[in-house]
XYZ file of C-alpha atoms in Angstrom:
329
model
C 0.000 0.000 0.000
C 2.796 2.374 0.975
C 4.703 1.415 -2.226
C 1.651 2.295 -4.303
C 1.397 5.680 -2.565
C 5.065 6.464 -3.201
C 4.713 5.428 -6.845
C 1.699 7.694 -7.221
C 3.571 10.642 -5.698
C 6.578 10.077 -7.955
C 4.342 9.937 -11.020
C 2.608 13.131 -9.912
C 5.960 14.900 -9.477
C 7.025 13.862 -12.978
C 3.766 15.241 -14.452
C 4.153 18.534 -12.581
C 7.789 18.818 -13.690
C 6.910 18.182 -17.336
C 4.083 20.709 -17.165
C 6.462 23.298 -15.715
C 8.969 22.670 -18.524
C 6.244 22.996 -21.135
C 5.045 26.199 -19.507
C 8.615 27.567 -19.598
C 8.987 26.779 -23.295
C 5.572 28.233 -24.052
C 6.323 31.468 -22.184
C 9.646 31.876 -23.985
C 7.938 31.238 -27.325
C 5.221 33.770 -26.559
C 7.840 36.349 -25.604
C 9.597 35.749 -28.906
C 6.340 36.204 -30.806
C 5.522 39.412 -28.980
C 8.982 40.806 -29.772
C 11.884 39.912 -27.511
C 14.786 42.385 -27.276
C 16.603 40.260 -29.905
C 19.843 40.574 -27.992
C 19.904 44.351 -27.466
C 21.817 45.270 -24.326
C 19.138 47.793 -23.333
C 15.390 47.624 -22.710
C 14.655 51.256 -23.546
C 15.718 53.747 -26.200
C 15.031 57.482 -26.255
C 14.767 59.406 -29.525
C 14.913 63.210 -29.501
C 13.327 64.983 -32.465
C 12.278 68.642 -32.807
C 9.278 70.912 -32.339
C 5.774 69.517 -32.868
C 5.249 71.690 -35.953
C 8.289 70.349 -37.804
C 9.134 67.110 -39.639
C 11.419 65.452 -37.073
C 8.626 65.039 -34.542
C 6.161 62.927 -36.583
C 9.010 60.957 -38.202
C 10.556 60.237 -34.818
C 7.247 58.849 -33.599
C 7.020 56.496 -36.563
C 10.625 55.348 -36.195
C 10.092 54.693 -32.486
C 7.190 52.391 -33.374
C 9.315 50.542 -35.950
C 12.230 50.084 -33.526
C 9.891 49.003 -30.724
C 8.132 46.433 -32.877
C 11.222 45.057 -34.647
C 13.547 44.932 -31.644
C 11.107 44.421 -28.780
C 12.318 47.399 -26.759
C 10.505 50.398 -25.351
C 11.371 53.190 -27.779
C 10.210 56.668 -26.787
C 10.161 59.663 -29.107
C 10.038 63.143 -27.614
C 9.894 66.747 -28.797
C 12.979 68.911 -28.316
C 14.689 72.096 -29.456
C 15.951 70.124 -32.507
C 19.460 69.891 -33.991
C 21.684 71.914 -31.652
C 19.959 70.854 -28.447
C 19.895 67.243 -29.638
C 23.685 67.166 -30.063
C 24.075 68.302 -26.473
C 21.530 65.738 -25.251
C 23.598 62.951 -26.846
C 26.800 64.409 -25.411
C 25.283 64.498 -21.907
C 23.927 60.948 -22.203
C 20.321 62.152 -21.957
C 19.259 60.576 -25.270
C 20.226 57.555 -27.363
C 19.212 58.591 -30.884
C 18.799 62.104 -32.262
C 17.598 63.854 -35.399
C 19.860 66.654 -36.600
C 20.994 68.575 -39.662
C 24.272 67.396 -41.211
C 25.754 70.893 -40.960
C 24.946 71.120 -37.256
C 26.428 67.673 -36.565
C 29.591 68.799 -38.353
C 29.765 72.045 -36.342
C 29.270 70.025 -33.146
C 32.063 67.546 -33.931
C 34.455 70.368 -34.868
C 33.470 72.768 -32.067
C 32.531 75.545 -34.511
C 29.798 78.175 -34.945
C 27.310 77.760 -32.069
C 29.451 75.082 -30.344
C 32.204 76.546 -28.182
C 33.641 73.089 -27.453
C 33.820 69.886 -29.482
C 30.934 67.496 -29.009
C 32.938 64.260 -29.031
C 30.322 61.703 -28.001
C 28.291 61.613 -31.225
C 28.390 59.268 -34.214
C 26.243 58.941 -37.322
C 23.652 56.339 -38.278
C 22.738 57.699 -41.727
C 21.345 60.645 -43.665
C 17.613 60.806 -44.356
C 16.215 63.502 -46.682
C 16.742 67.149 -47.690
C 15.751 69.762 -45.127
C 14.517 72.649 -47.179
C 15.173 76.236 -46.135
C 11.727 77.789 -46.563
C 11.259 81.548 -46.221
C 7.533 81.646 -45.601
C 5.270 84.668 -45.982
C 1.709 85.480 -46.990
C 1.011 85.867 -50.698
C -0.150 89.467 -50.254
C 2.763 90.526 -47.988
C 4.654 92.219 -50.826
C 7.791 90.225 -49.966
C 9.150 88.823 -53.236
C 12.883 88.463 -52.510
C 15.306 87.993 -49.622
C 16.220 91.685 -49.877
C 12.559 92.558 -49.218
C 12.946 91.152 -45.693
C 14.965 94.208 -44.677
C 13.263 96.097 -41.840
C 10.546 93.434 -41.489
C 9.627 91.345 -38.450
C 11.007 87.936 -39.376
C 11.255 84.754 -37.333
C 14.771 83.324 -37.666
C 14.646 80.479 -35.149
C 16.215 80.321 -31.709
C 19.729 81.811 -31.362
C 22.219 79.010 -31.936
C 19.696 76.800 -33.737
C 20.202 75.245 -37.173
C 17.512 77.500 -38.628
C 19.251 80.565 -37.181
C 22.584 79.534 -38.755
C 20.883 78.962 -42.132
C 19.166 82.360 -41.929
C 22.456 84.110 -41.088
C 24.285 82.447 -43.984
C 21.548 83.228 -46.506
C 21.346 86.851 -45.390
C 25.141 87.148 -45.666
C 25.278 86.125 -49.352
C 22.634 88.804 -49.956
C 24.819 91.439 -48.285
C 22.630 91.537 -45.170
C 22.936 90.907 -41.426
C 20.523 89.942 -38.678
C 20.513 93.582 -37.602
C 18.852 94.435 -40.921
C 15.746 92.555 -39.735
C 13.503 92.887 -36.739
C 14.488 89.340 -35.833
C 12.086 87.221 -33.795
C 13.081 83.881 -32.229
C 10.044 81.646 -32.590
C 9.315 77.942 -33.026
C 7.771 76.752 -36.298
C 4.270 76.658 -34.793
C 4.717 80.114 -33.259
C 6.044 81.426 -36.585
C 2.978 80.189 -38.458
C 0.669 81.692 -35.833
C 2.632 84.962 -35.900
C 2.288 85.244 -39.683
C -1.424 84.441 -39.479
C -2.025 87.016 -36.734
C 0.049 89.690 -38.492
C 2.611 89.871 -35.662
C 5.455 88.952 -38.041
C 5.754 89.216 -41.809
C 7.881 86.160 -42.627
C 9.732 83.196 -41.146
C 12.769 81.071 -41.919
C 11.828 77.411 -41.508
C 14.362 74.631 -42.090
C 12.456 71.362 -42.335
C 11.378 68.664 -44.738
C 8.476 69.676 -46.955
C 5.599 69.622 -46.452
C 6.118 71.050 -42.964
C 3.150 70.688 -40.610
C 3.154 74.275 -39.333
C 3.278 75.723 -42.864
C 0.587 73.329 -44.076
C -1.675 74.486 -41.255
C -1.055 78.126 -42.207
C -1.690 77.493 -45.917
C -5.011 75.831 -45.113
C -6.447 79.198 -44.063
C -4.171 81.761 -45.763
C -2.615 81.920 -49.247
C 1.132 81.598 -48.617
C 4.259 81.885 -50.734
C 7.861 80.773 -50.344
C 10.456 83.471 -51.081
C 12.842 82.209 -53.801
C 16.632 82.349 -53.644
C 18.260 83.534 -56.872
C 20.466 81.081 -58.800
C 23.658 83.139 -58.395
C 23.107 83.398 -54.631
C 22.523 79.632 -54.420
C 25.878 78.998 -56.136
C 27.643 81.480 -53.864
C 26.115 79.848 -50.786
C 27.109 76.334 -51.933
C 30.663 77.465 -52.677
C 31.035 78.970 -49.198
C 29.192 76.148 -47.382
C 29.532 72.809 -49.269
C 26.854 71.013 -47.225
C 24.103 73.038 -48.967
C 22.367 71.525 -51.996
C 19.981 73.072 -54.510
C 16.350 72.310 -53.779
C 12.862 73.139 -55.037
C 9.567 73.521 -53.213
C 7.267 71.894 -55.753
C 4.105 73.530 -57.067
C 1.059 72.204 -55.260
C 2.921 72.154 -51.939
C 1.093 74.622 -49.677
C -1.110 75.306 -52.753
C 1.806 77.030 -54.519
C 1.110 77.781 -58.173
C 4.694 77.182 -59.329
C 8.005 75.655 -58.233
C 10.173 77.794 -55.963
C 13.990 77.552 -56.032
C 15.775 77.428 -52.711
C 18.457 75.431 -50.892
C 18.533 72.572 -48.421
C 20.795 70.761 -45.988
C 20.418 67.057 -45.217
C 18.786 65.610 -42.139
C 20.409 62.662 -40.389
C 20.216 60.364 -37.401
C 22.989 60.394 -34.809
C 23.645 58.211 -31.767
C 25.846 58.264 -28.700
C 29.330 57.104 -29.628
C 29.504 54.780 -26.584
C 26.501 52.689 -27.661
C 27.370 49.052 -28.364
C 28.178 48.161 -31.958
C 25.595 45.383 -32.197
C 22.850 47.563 -30.690
C 23.422 50.289 -33.292
C 23.689 47.668 -36.052
C 20.257 46.283 -35.138
C 18.727 49.780 -34.790
C 20.108 50.828 -38.203
C 18.834 47.621 -39.803
C 15.389 47.979 -38.216
C 14.974 51.530 -39.559
C 16.336 51.129 -43.084
C 14.680 47.789 -43.782
C 11.256 49.064 -42.741
C 11.051 52.439 -44.473
C 7.931 51.189 -46.266
C 6.176 51.406 -42.892
C 6.815 55.176 -42.657
C 3.612 56.939 -43.696
C 5.050 60.490 -43.632
C 5.747 61.903 -47.123
C 9.484 62.014 -46.375
C 9.519 58.241 -45.866
C 9.747 57.798 -49.648
C 13.110 59.593 -49.665
C 14.681 57.528 -46.880
C 16.683 54.532 -48.081
C 19.908 52.661 -47.357
C 21.511 53.618 -50.674
C 21.319 57.379 -50.058
C 21.879 57.153 -46.289
C 25.665 57.049 -46.701
C 25.793 60.333 -48.669
C 26.569 63.713 -47.136
C 27.292 62.527 -43.586
C 28.884 65.360 -41.616
C 30.473 63.134 -38.937
C 31.934 59.613 -38.620
C 29.591 56.649 -38.851
C 29.067 54.600 -35.708
C 30.774 51.178 -36.196
C 27.370 49.468 -35.912
C 25.867 51.559 -38.707
C 29.017 51.131 -40.809
C 28.741 47.341 -40.418
C 25.143 47.389 -41.699
C 25.871 49.594 -44.725
C 28.950 47.516 -45.612
C 26.808 44.358 -45.570
C 24.355 46.104 -47.894
C 27.192 47.084 -50.212
C 26.575 50.810 -49.712
C 29.930 51.447 -48.020
C 33.371 50.092 -48.856
């Protein structure tokens, strides 16, 4: 009788043990299905973007979703003061991934312009799309050229921002200085509201087109983009090689014709001390899922062009990915 009882208990223990093993396997399998971290050394990633009225902010949100889904980590996208502030956030270890302009990243790495010291803790993932310098005004403002901005209330971005640097450089090739304007330091959203309310006459906006703040303005007011003359574009590109020629296409913001201007490139940067494999997986997740980006700029983001125009060194993890793709030697 006692032997039977012991046998029963042993059999019961075996059943419980097998059930526990099965449960373990099942849980692991479910975790894999739901998106395990796939070997990343971190559980969370922070992405800093720009103001809510620009292009970085909505793109950052979409990329955070892609990274979260593909790599099984908590990826958070947050608004910021954009390029210049983002470089400092990476330097201070307060962000993992950042949107920035290529020119600003270059200034940061070299300790030039708005950077008094070298920002030495940043590395590149890849370039994304042209960031168009848009000088926005109302159609009936009477402003037809850059020279017409003289004496007007014009938003030029925050001092030390990428937009501010672009505005300064464009004014300079036209023989002008900031002092020639009644310069206002507003965000993109504030600039659009200021133009609509008549508090300012124009605004420099450096962002991918269409830009949310300008779209919102054009929905209620006929707007125009002030063109930059061909000779001034060439002069600007000669002095600052990171500029490229660009066009705001007709139909954008209900424009009746194309408008010639210039652009810099946008890019993604990371902290230099991030692990190579982590950055490799992040780079791969982004550039192999660009079809999941619904923003208009998603069509311009691809692995082939991502290696062009980088203003700083690639992170080893990003370099590994692009070499595998055959985009880098």
